[in-house]
Amino acid sequence: MSGHATNLRVKLPLLCTLLQLATVLLFAFFVQYDSQTSPRLWHEEVQLHSKKPLDHDFYPRYPSFQDVHVMVFLGFGFLMTFLKRYSFGGVAFNFLIAAFALQWSILIQGFFHTFHDGKIHVGIESMINADFCAGSVLISFGALLGKTSPVQLLLMAVLEVTFFGINEYILLSLLQVKDAGGSMTIHTFGAYFGLMVSRVLFRPHLDKSRQREGSTYHSDLFAMIGMLFLWVFWPSFNSAVTAHGDDQQRTVMNTYFSLASSTLSTFAISALVNRGGQLDMVHIQNAALAGGVIVGTSAEMALTPFGALIAGCVAGLVATLGFKFLTPILAAKLKIQDTCGIHNLHGLPGMLGALLGALVAALATPDAYGEGMADIFPLVASGQRSSTQQSLFQLLGLLVSLGMAMVGGILVGAILRMQSLAMPPDALCFEDQIYWEVPEEHHDGFQVVEALSTEEADKATQA
Amino acid sequence: MSGHATNLRVKLPLLCTLLQLATVLLFAFFVQYDSQTSPRLWHEEVQLHSKKPLDHDFYPRYPSFQDVHVMVFLGFGFLMTFLKRYSFGGVAFNFLIAAFALQWSILIQGFFHTFHDGKIHVGIESMINADFCAGSVLISFGALLGKTSPVQLLLMAVLEVTFFGINEYILLSLLQVKDAGGSMTIHTFGAYFGLMVSRVLFRPHLDKSRQREGSTYHSDLFAMIGMLFLWVFWPSFNSAVTAHGDDQQRTVMNTYFSLASSTLSTFAISALVNRGGQLDMVHIQNAALAGGVIVGTSAEMALTPFGALIAGCVAGLVATLGFKFLTPILAAKLKIQDTCGIHNLHGLPGMLGALLGALVAALATPDAYGEGMADIFPLVASGQRSSTQQSLFQLLGLLVSLGMAMVGGILVGAILRMQSLAMPPDALCFEDQIYWEVPEEHHDGFQVVEALSTEEADKATQA
Amino acid sequence: MSGHATNLRVKLPLLCTLLQLATVLLFAFFVQYDSQTSPRLWHEEVQLHSKKPLDHDFYPRYPSFQDVHVMVFLGFGFLMTFLKRYSFGGVAFNFLIAAFALQWSILIQGFFHTFHDGKIHVGIESMINADFCAGSVLISFGALLGKTSPVQLLLMAVLEVTFFGINEYILLSLLQVKDAGGSMTIHTFGAYFGLMVSRVLFRPHLDKSRQREGSTYHSDLFAMIGMLFLWVFWPSFNSAVTAHGDDQQRTVMNTYFSLASSTLSTFAISALVNRGGQLDMVHIQNAALAGGVIVGTSAEMALTPFGALIAGCVAGLVATLGFKFLTPILAAKLKIQDTCGIHNLHGLPGMLGALLGALVAALATPDAYGEGMADIFPLVASGQRSSTQQSLFQLLGLLVSLGMAMVGGILVGAILRMQSLAMPPDALCFEDQIYWEVPEEHHDGFQVVEALSTEEADKATQA
């Protein structure tokens, strides 16, 4: 297949080398250990403030970081193995773009948040935030799964990470919006960015690959590995960068409750919407996670256990109905082909999460928060904003995120349409063989080459 | 299949809605953040006692909680995927009932342990204990795997969680028994409860589904994922709620040693009892875990590394022999059909663990424990009990657990025999297709419908 | 098959019993809780130094331990499931030898490092180090995968753990070499030990089993589970026993960066070296991990983020090229059959890691390290060595490791060649059926027995 347009032999090494070289150079000039990572600086700090080694911020943050790291690489990765003939691409392109996105994000986020004295200072929180940003890119990847080449995906990652960094800076630093678990900055942004890219890359003849756009019994089980790691570690995701003490504890607990109730409503709706009363693995794999997304903004606030349960119920309900009724409409009417249904898992619950965050912020009273107000709503605690004003800023944050995601997605989609980015033809979507050496058992290489040739003949005819 | 008795379309949504609604209402009235989770209360505590944010109990508990959470959802879940045509049901019904059981357990356990001023106060330990209780229900599920509908399982969960809460209260609060890793409260209770339910639901014609009651090469590998996560995180399970410092450390180490030696004895016995000298995956997947169960009571005590090794050896030996010789007898003579062999993994090693705990308690001397006695045996430390008395109370705890489990199990079994709980017919046990949309490759829908009709015809004839 | 030489029925139980009995006895005489694990001693320490329970070393160490534990049992275990008919053996023999190796290593390492007053004192660090040692044995196992019996592997484990302990003692205690992540003590040692054993056990007729020496689509996905857990938790591996505070933080960060860049270079080179431009799962599963190995020595030092990225790039490059070009040469010219390609993942990157460590040590200045020098290079900080001298000792450490590994490997290989260790014949390598009850679907037992008989007939003829 060496002559085909989907051949990665030159394009992928070239792009990887360029990107990695640029990253290495920028790291060489700009990135250095922060004061908790440098041996000299930390020991100076220890002596100056008579600290003990275990007062290091590494200890309360690292377990959460590791959970998030598992979610990004194992969780998202295996969630995307559900397609019967695209499991290699699902887990491994997830791996590739996450491994690049986190490096690039260290630069972009570092430039916006920890740049001083001409240097980006990196520590444990930089790593968590870089993983968060990678997660957002992976959400977008979900809409494009099986329809894009790794070359396109890496290109998307460079640009999306950059847009993500700008958007996050506007929300968190300029608008002073709270969004610890990223309902707006990660989920809403990643989802609508990806959906817009998919819209621009719309394939009218995708039905040529319809026979591959399904799962097998065991590919669904592989996807459950990813799903369950996301579900189990989501409390760590939402709490990884909140303030220490009660904030982390509360965020964890709210997320725990919300996920539990979204699981029940997902099972309930899944059985209800199927004529035969049978459950659908697609719903379980995705909608049961919506409980984590919907409390992304509000989990660190005083949502109450009761509020978390209600939120989760709604999330599971909306997401499952979305898979059943909305995804087909998106594809048919709006020309948005959303392979993993990210609109249901991240888009809608992300927006609902932003709205819920605005609601809970509006209800914040000094009586409920006490001295803890300063950790969650510092501007309200210091009297610079009322609760209502904070709430309005939260809503503004949602609008900005949506706008940035859509503009960014359309722009990036247009770039990804360029020739020579190794995009698969319509008849060979959801097919590992064009990018992977696949073990013999699955091999029908001849047909693939055949299909590629036919496709190109078609194109020649059309041109 | 919409007309069949196993159709979930009405029953499952109805039960889920009822249970979730009840939970939401009870949470609304009774559940609130404890003093470490509420922003106001925690900050008052910090100021009053000049604490630092990292003095929060979240930090020593959360990593263990996450490990236990992985065990409950991934560990138990994937362990139950070993059946060739019931892997969806194994992992996903595990997910459903655990997600409900933990919510219900927050209420039940909260009512018994953290109820004051008319409210249940929830914090990080509530979450760990709720997961423990869910684990106990999942053990019972193991005996019923493939033979019960999700409607039955949810109903069982409501009732079993309630019985669990009462039993745990009697043991830990009234009898002041020590059982940090739950040899009695979790394993013995869950096992004999499930075995009794299975006894009441005995199916004389289960051989009609015999051809599905096996594994495939890859379903055995999926089960190994679950098994190994249980094995690796078991030290966290046993130590998650012990006292801080030396207690958590010692519990972890004893469990680590016990599991290592139970692995060796499992491999040894597995090869020995097979005529061809071949190893059996069923033994490896289950018996090698018995080392964690057998030290559930004693791991926090001064068991010594040597004692832990011995305990583990015995556990692996007993469990493997149980699979080979006892499981067939249980089914044939006692009419107890135990799909996963929970009697071998949780029942026998749980009882042995209770006895071992009583033994180690009896041997407790001030010389060995020093000031640490107060953390492990507070009543012995304060002179209210002698070591021997503590030991006798431990034995009494085992008897109570056994009794409660059996009575509860029989009662619940009787309830689950009700018509209209969507129970699968004998000829369609261990079969995902009756409850799940199964990808085509595995689809022989016609036969299933056929079988259902035949089954009902049979019933009609019998009636 | 009971009469065949590969029958485990007597041999495996016998060896397991002997080894476990010896371990139990040695534990009974020599192993006791250290002062942080004993209830009496820790509480005395708490009172003497007015410590708080959370000052216990368990808290900063345990999360890393659990990550390492996952790597050893899940990570290595599933990485070895890639063979189409040896996945049971891959994951389960990994489990067996790790469960034994950690017990034996508690004795050997304990004897060298925490032996006083006639007792080995064990605590949380003993457990981490025992897991590390088990990891080294599992690396060696990688070269032998599918070609050795569990009897041989257990025997290798006893001896390799012993050699490992001696080698580690020479490096860390006598030469005062730094090697927190084990580039030398774990990776280089494990790799060249295993390669030498494989050399001695060279099979000229291994091509008789060539048809089984490949993967299937799903066995490659199982291997990706193991791979990704190794990748995600490697920062914990390298930092698990470094000094607290900045050291753990820095080690984690350097490893994180190195792995990210080794992933990009692996994908780039994998596409480049394939004529069709297709990616190769073998490379992704292995070479992308080399970034963790290459910083095993230097990650705790002031490697800088930039240095970590460069190191990772080189590691991915070297490892991928190794798989493509070196592995075939090793087999053909040097008669070293390396099933998993451990030379590429652990051998070469381990040696490069040792050299990189020596380089970074040579560049250590008081200006860069400040008071932190004492944690990393205590002899340099105290003036007993110059940086250059430390660097030379690091190089000496590499040579000692290589020498010990090779001598040990040859010796052990010679022992493993003994008759009656149940070694599989050339025509039945990479085949689970000789040691496992395999579910029917995969069963062609007749052929296996046939093959065994033919093999033995062949042998009889040759003899």
PDB file of C-alpha atoms in Angstrom, chain B residues 174-353:
ATOM      1  CA  LEU B 174     -22.446  -4.028  70.560  1.00  0.00           C
ATOM      2  CA  LEU B 175     -19.993  -6.925  70.785  1.00  0.00           C
ATOM      3  CA  GLN B 176     -16.956  -4.663  70.225  1.00  0.00           C
ATOM      4  CA  VAL B 177     -15.441  -7.227  67.918  1.00  0.00           C
ATOM      5  CA  LYS B 178     -12.442  -6.277  65.741  1.00  0.00           C
ATOM      6  CA  ASP B 179     -12.835  -7.009  62.045  1.00  0.00           C
ATOM      7  CA  ALA B 180     -11.108  -4.292  60.000  1.00  0.00           C
ATOM      8  CA  GLY B 181     -10.810  -6.330  56.807  1.00  0.00           C
ATOM      9  CA  GLY B 182     -14.201  -7.956  57.264  1.00  0.00           C
ATOM     10  CA  SER B 183     -13.492 -11.694  57.487  1.00  0.00           C
ATOM     11  CA  MET B 184     -16.770 -11.921  59.391  1.00  0.00           C
ATOM     12  CA  THR B 185     -18.813  -8.857  58.462  1.00  0.00           C
ATOM     13  CA  ILE B 186     -18.006  -8.866  54.738  1.00  0.00           C
ATOM     14  CA  HIS B 187     -16.775 -12.272  53.591  1.00  0.00           C
ATOM     15  CA  THR B 188     -18.519 -14.781  55.845  1.00  0.00           C
ATOM     16  CA  PHE B 189     -21.696 -12.709  55.824  1.00  0.00           C
ATOM     17  CA  GLY B 190     -21.733 -12.127  52.051  1.00  0.00           C
ATOM     18  CA  ALA B 191     -20.873 -15.729  51.274  1.00  0.00           C
ATOM     19  CA  TYR B 192     -23.438 -17.523  53.424  1.00  0.00           C
ATOM     20  CA  PHE B 193     -26.101 -14.955  52.587  1.00  0.00           C
ATOM     21  CA  GLY B 194     -25.559 -15.614  48.888  1.00  0.00           C
ATOM     22  CA  LEU B 195     -25.373 -19.373  49.337  1.00  0.00           C
ATOM     23  CA  MET B 196     -28.692 -19.385  51.171  1.00  0.00           C
ATOM     24  CA  VAL B 197     -30.334 -17.288  48.457  1.00  0.00           C
ATOM     25  CA  SER B 198     -28.965 -19.723  45.907  1.00  0.00           C
ATOM     26  CA  ARG B 199     -30.299 -22.639  47.952  1.00  0.00           C
ATOM     27  CA  VAL B 200     -33.793 -21.220  47.989  1.00  0.00           C
ATOM     28  CA  LEU B 201     -33.572 -20.488  44.264  1.00  0.00           C
ATOM     29  CA  PHE B 202     -32.237 -24.003  43.556  1.00  0.00           C
ATOM     30  CA  ARG B 203     -32.740 -24.999  39.908  1.00  0.00           C
ATOM     31  CA  PRO B 204     -33.047 -28.770  39.421  1.00  0.00           C
ATOM     32  CA  HIS B 205     -32.833 -28.368  35.650  1.00  0.00           C
ATOM     33  CA  LEU B 206     -29.845 -26.062  35.454  1.00  0.00           C
ATOM     34  CA  ASP B 207     -28.078 -28.650  33.320  1.00  0.00           C
ATOM     35  CA  LYS B 208     -30.135 -27.284  30.436  1.00  0.00           C
ATOM     36  CA  SER B 209     -27.709 -24.342  30.465  1.00  0.00           C
ATOM     37  CA  ARG B 210     -24.622 -26.416  31.165  1.00  0.00           C
ATOM     38  CA  GLN B 211     -23.119 -25.732  27.742  1.00  0.00           C
ATOM     39  CA  ARG B 212     -22.876 -22.025  28.603  1.00  0.00           C
ATOM     40  CA  GLU B 213     -21.431 -22.500  32.098  1.00  0.00           C
ATOM     41  CA  GLY B 214     -17.841 -22.365  30.983  1.00  0.00           C
ATOM     42  CA  SER B 215     -15.248 -19.873  29.914  1.00  0.00           C
ATOM     43  CA  THR B 216     -13.408 -19.036  26.716  1.00  0.00           C
ATOM     44  CA  TYR B 217      -9.705 -18.327  26.428  1.00  0.00           C
ATOM     45  CA  HIS B 218     -10.241 -14.590  26.378  1.00  0.00           C
ATOM     46  CA  SER B 219     -13.046 -14.480  28.956  1.00  0.00           C
ATOM     47  CA  ASP B 220     -10.583 -16.115  31.340  1.00  0.00           C
ATOM     48  CA  LEU B 221      -8.115 -13.337  30.600  1.00  0.00           C
ATOM     49  CA  PHE B 222     -10.725 -10.672  31.295  1.00  0.00           C
ATOM     50  CA  ALA B 223     -11.356 -12.384  34.618  1.00  0.00           C
ATOM     51  CA  MET B 224      -7.624 -12.210  35.371  1.00  0.00           C
ATOM     52  CA  ILE B 225      -7.795  -8.402  35.143  1.00  0.00           C
ATOM     53  CA  GLY B 226     -10.353  -8.381  37.912  1.00  0.00           C
ATOM     54  CA  MET B 227      -8.518 -10.994  39.917  1.00  0.00           C
ATOM     55  CA  LEU B 228      -5.172  -9.212  39.818  1.00  0.00           C
ATOM     56  CA  PHE B 229      -6.661  -5.865  40.833  1.00  0.00           C
ATOM     57  CA  LEU B 230      -8.248  -7.580  43.801  1.00  0.00           C
ATOM     58  CA  TRP B 231      -4.953  -9.254  44.662  1.00  0.00           C
ATOM     59  CA  VAL B 232      -2.843  -6.135  44.298  1.00  0.00           C
ATOM     60  CA  PHE B 233      -5.156  -3.797  46.219  1.00  0.00           C
ATOM     61  CA  TRP B 234      -6.236  -6.211  48.965  1.00  0.00           C
ATOM     62  CA  PRO B 235      -3.709  -4.717  51.404  1.00  0.00           C
ATOM     63  CA  SER B 236      -5.620  -1.436  51.018  1.00  0.00           C
ATOM     64  CA  PHE B 237      -8.918  -3.213  51.580  1.00  0.00           C
ATOM     65  CA  ASN B 238      -7.838  -4.688  54.902  1.00  0.00           C
ATOM     66  CA  SER B 239      -6.148  -1.481  56.096  1.00  0.00           C
ATOM     67  CA  ALA B 240      -8.588   1.149  54.812  1.00  0.00           C
ATOM     68  CA  VAL B 241     -10.301   1.800  58.129  1.00  0.00           C
ATOM     69  CA  THR B 242      -7.724   0.701  60.721  1.00  0.00           C
ATOM     70  CA  ALA B 243      -6.092   3.215  63.040  1.00  0.00           C
ATOM     71  CA  HIS B 244      -3.392   5.393  61.492  1.00  0.00           C
ATOM     72  CA  GLY B 245       0.336   4.775  61.690  1.00  0.00           C
ATOM     73  CA  ASP B 246       1.657   1.351  62.640  1.00  0.00           C
ATOM     74  CA  ASP B 247      -1.819  -0.211  62.309  1.00  0.00           C
ATOM     75  CA  GLN B 248      -2.255   0.595  58.629  1.00  0.00           C
ATOM     76  CA  GLN B 249       1.354  -0.340  57.920  1.00  0.00           C
ATOM     77  CA  ARG B 250       1.083  -3.683  59.719  1.00  0.00           C
ATOM     78  CA  THR B 251      -2.236  -4.576  58.140  1.00  0.00           C
ATOM     79  CA  VAL B 252      -0.828  -3.892  54.699  1.00  0.00           C
ATOM     80  CA  MET B 253       2.250  -5.978  55.308  1.00  0.00           C
ATOM     81  CA  ASN B 254       0.437  -8.977  56.766  1.00  0.00           C
ATOM     82  CA  THR B 255      -1.987  -9.003  53.852  1.00  0.00           C
ATOM     83  CA  TYR B 256       0.865  -8.694  51.362  1.00  0.00           C
ATOM     84  CA  PHE B 257       2.617 -11.741  52.820  1.00  0.00           C
ATOM     85  CA  SER B 258      -0.527 -13.810  53.165  1.00  0.00           C
ATOM     86  CA  LEU B 259      -1.518 -13.237  49.536  1.00  0.00           C
ATOM     87  CA  ALA B 260       1.957 -14.132  48.306  1.00  0.00           C
ATOM     88  CA  SER B 261       1.967 -17.492  50.070  1.00  0.00           C
ATOM     89  CA  SER B 262      -1.646 -18.312  49.146  1.00  0.00           C
ATOM     90  CA  THR B 263      -0.570 -17.869  45.523  1.00  0.00           C
ATOM     91  CA  LEU B 264       2.092 -20.530  45.840  1.00  0.00           C
ATOM     92  CA  SER B 265      -0.151 -23.020  47.597  1.00  0.00           C
ATOM     93  CA  THR B 266      -2.878 -22.448  45.005  1.00  0.00           C
ATOM     94  CA  PHE B 267      -0.541 -23.255  42.118  1.00  0.00           C
ATOM     95  CA  ALA B 268       0.787 -26.283  43.961  1.00  0.00           C
ATOM     96  CA  ILE B 269      -2.609 -27.782  44.769  1.00  0.00           C
ATOM     97  CA  SER B 270      -4.065 -26.896  41.371  1.00  0.00           C
ATOM     98  CA  ALA B 271      -1.421 -28.959  39.587  1.00  0.00           C
ATOM     99  CA  LEU B 272      -1.643 -31.740  42.156  1.00  0.00           C
ATOM    100  CA  VAL B 273      -5.390 -32.389  41.970  1.00  0.00           C
ATOM    101  CA  ASN B 274      -5.489 -32.534  38.166  1.00  0.00           C
ATOM    102  CA  ARG B 275      -4.791 -35.916  36.614  1.00  0.00           C
ATOM    103  CA  GLY B 276      -2.871 -34.400  33.746  1.00  0.00           C
ATOM    104  CA  GLY B 277      -0.930 -32.126  36.077  1.00  0.00           C
ATOM    105  CA  GLN B 278      -2.380 -29.118  34.328  1.00  0.00           C
ATOM    106  CA  LEU B 279      -3.189 -25.899  36.113  1.00  0.00           C
ATOM    107  CA  ASP B 280      -6.776 -24.702  36.262  1.00  0.00           C
ATOM    108  CA  MET B 281      -7.570 -21.020  35.643  1.00  0.00           C
ATOM    109  CA  VAL B 282     -10.564 -21.223  37.987  1.00  0.00           C
ATOM    110  CA  HIS B 283      -8.211 -21.934  40.876  1.00  0.00           C
ATOM    111  CA  ILE B 284      -5.765 -19.183  39.985  1.00  0.00           C
ATOM    112  CA  GLN B 285      -8.580 -16.649  39.529  1.00  0.00           C
ATOM    113  CA  ASN B 286     -10.092 -17.403  42.911  1.00  0.00           C
ATOM    114  CA  ALA B 287      -8.096 -19.424  45.403  1.00  0.00           C
ATOM    115  CA  ALA B 288      -5.020 -17.200  45.164  1.00  0.00           C
ATOM    116  CA  LEU B 289      -7.180 -14.421  46.657  1.00  0.00           C
ATOM    117  CA  ALA B 290      -8.077 -16.425  49.741  1.00  0.00           C
ATOM    118  CA  GLY B 291      -4.907 -15.153  51.405  1.00  0.00           C
ATOM    119  CA  GLY B 292      -6.530 -11.729  51.599  1.00  0.00           C
ATOM    120  CA  VAL B 293      -9.733 -13.066  53.121  1.00  0.00           C
ATOM    121  CA  ILE B 294      -8.120 -15.225  55.797  1.00  0.00           C
ATOM    122  CA  VAL B 295      -6.265 -12.313  57.397  1.00  0.00           C
ATOM    123  CA  GLY B 296      -9.253  -9.946  57.215  1.00  0.00           C
ATOM    124  CA  THR B 297      -9.681  -9.979  60.979  1.00  0.00           C
ATOM    125  CA  SER B 298      -6.126 -10.557  62.154  1.00  0.00           C
ATOM    126  CA  ALA B 299      -4.038  -8.464  59.759  1.00  0.00           C
ATOM    127  CA  GLU B 300      -4.221  -5.381  61.967  1.00  0.00           C
ATOM    128  CA  MET B 301      -3.102  -7.437  64.967  1.00  0.00           C
ATOM    129  CA  ALA B 302       0.441  -8.572  65.709  1.00  0.00           C
ATOM    130  CA  LEU B 303       0.058 -11.576  63.436  1.00  0.00           C
ATOM    131  CA  THR B 304       3.800 -11.519  62.585  1.00  0.00           C
ATOM    132  CA  PRO B 305       5.136 -11.993  59.040  1.00  0.00           C
ATOM    133  CA  PHE B 306       5.590 -15.689  59.742  1.00  0.00           C
ATOM    134  CA  GLY B 307       1.977 -16.051  60.872  1.00  0.00           C
ATOM    135  CA  ALA B 308       0.786 -14.257  57.744  1.00  0.00           C
ATOM    136  CA  LEU B 309       2.695 -16.669  55.500  1.00  0.00           C
ATOM    137  CA  ILE B 310       1.226 -19.691  57.252  1.00  0.00           C
ATOM    138  CA  ALA B 311      -2.281 -18.266  57.081  1.00  0.00           C
ATOM    139  CA  GLY B 312      -1.922 -17.631  53.374  1.00  0.00           C
ATOM    140  CA  CYS B 313      -0.691 -21.173  52.688  1.00  0.00           C
ATOM    141  CA  VAL B 314      -3.686 -22.637  54.465  1.00  0.00           C
ATOM    142  CA  ALA B 315      -6.109 -20.324  52.674  1.00  0.00           C
ATOM    143  CA  GLY B 316      -4.852 -21.223  49.196  1.00  0.00           C
ATOM    144  CA  LEU B 317      -4.883 -24.905  50.089  1.00  0.00           C
ATOM    145  CA  VAL B 318      -8.401 -24.926  51.505  1.00  0.00           C
ATOM    146  CA  ALA B 319      -9.851 -22.794  48.718  1.00  0.00           C
ATOM    147  CA  THR B 320      -8.344 -24.877  45.908  1.00  0.00           C
ATOM    148  CA  LEU B 321      -9.455 -28.134  47.484  1.00  0.00           C
ATOM    149  CA  GLY B 322     -12.881 -26.554  47.939  1.00  0.00           C
ATOM    150  CA  PHE B 323     -13.181 -25.847  44.215  1.00  0.00           C
ATOM    151  CA  LYS B 324     -12.118 -29.354  43.341  1.00  0.00           C
ATOM    152  CA  PHE B 325     -14.096 -31.377  45.856  1.00  0.00           C
ATOM    153  CA  LEU B 326     -16.622 -29.266  47.739  1.00  0.00           C
ATOM    154  CA  THR B 327     -18.381 -27.262  45.035  1.00  0.00           C
ATOM    155  CA  PRO B 328     -19.705 -30.382  43.257  1.00  0.00           C
ATOM    156  CA  ILE B 329     -20.937 -31.772  46.582  1.00  0.00           C
ATOM    157  CA  LEU B 330     -22.679 -28.526  47.506  1.00  0.00           C
ATOM    158  CA  ALA B 331     -24.555 -28.604  44.218  1.00  0.00           C
ATOM    159  CA  ALA B 332     -25.380 -32.290  44.254  1.00  0.00           C
ATOM    160  CA  LYS B 333     -26.105 -32.926  47.918  1.00  0.00           C
ATOM    161  CA  LEU B 334     -27.013 -29.575  49.456  1.00  0.00           C
ATOM    162  CA  LYS B 335     -28.698 -28.137  46.354  1.00  0.00           C
ATOM    163  CA  ILE B 336     -26.544 -25.036  46.515  1.00  0.00           C
ATOM    164  CA  GLN B 337     -25.461 -23.928  43.046  1.00  0.00           C
ATOM    165  CA  ASP B 338     -22.534 -21.585  43.504  1.00  0.00           C
ATOM    166  CA  THR B 339     -21.528 -20.130  40.108  1.00  0.00           C
ATOM    167  CA  CYS B 340     -18.302 -18.411  41.168  1.00  0.00           C
ATOM    168  CA  GLY B 341     -17.455 -20.717  44.047  1.00  0.00           C
ATOM    169  CA  ILE B 342     -17.828 -18.005  46.687  1.00  0.00           C
ATOM    170  CA  HIS B 343     -17.925 -20.700  49.352  1.00  0.00           C
ATOM    171  CA  ASN B 344     -14.296 -21.495  48.578  1.00  0.00           C
ATOM    172  CA  LEU B 345     -13.038 -17.937  48.217  1.00  0.00           C
ATOM    173  CA  HIS B 346     -15.116 -16.099  50.830  1.00  0.00           C
ATOM    174  CA  GLY B 347     -17.020 -18.638  52.923  1.00  0.00           C
ATOM    175  CA  LEU B 348     -14.390 -21.045  54.204  1.00  0.00           C
ATOM    176  CA  PRO B 349     -11.483 -18.562  54.305  1.00  0.00           C
ATOM    177  CA  GLY B 350     -13.798 -16.015  55.950  1.00  0.00           C
ATOM    178  CA  MET B 351     -14.640 -18.423  58.750  1.00  0.00           C
ATOM    179  CA  LEU B 352     -11.010 -19.454  59.099  1.00  0.00           C
ATOM    180  CA  GLY B 353     -10.139 -15.751  59.212  1.00  0.00           C
TER     181      GLY B 353
END
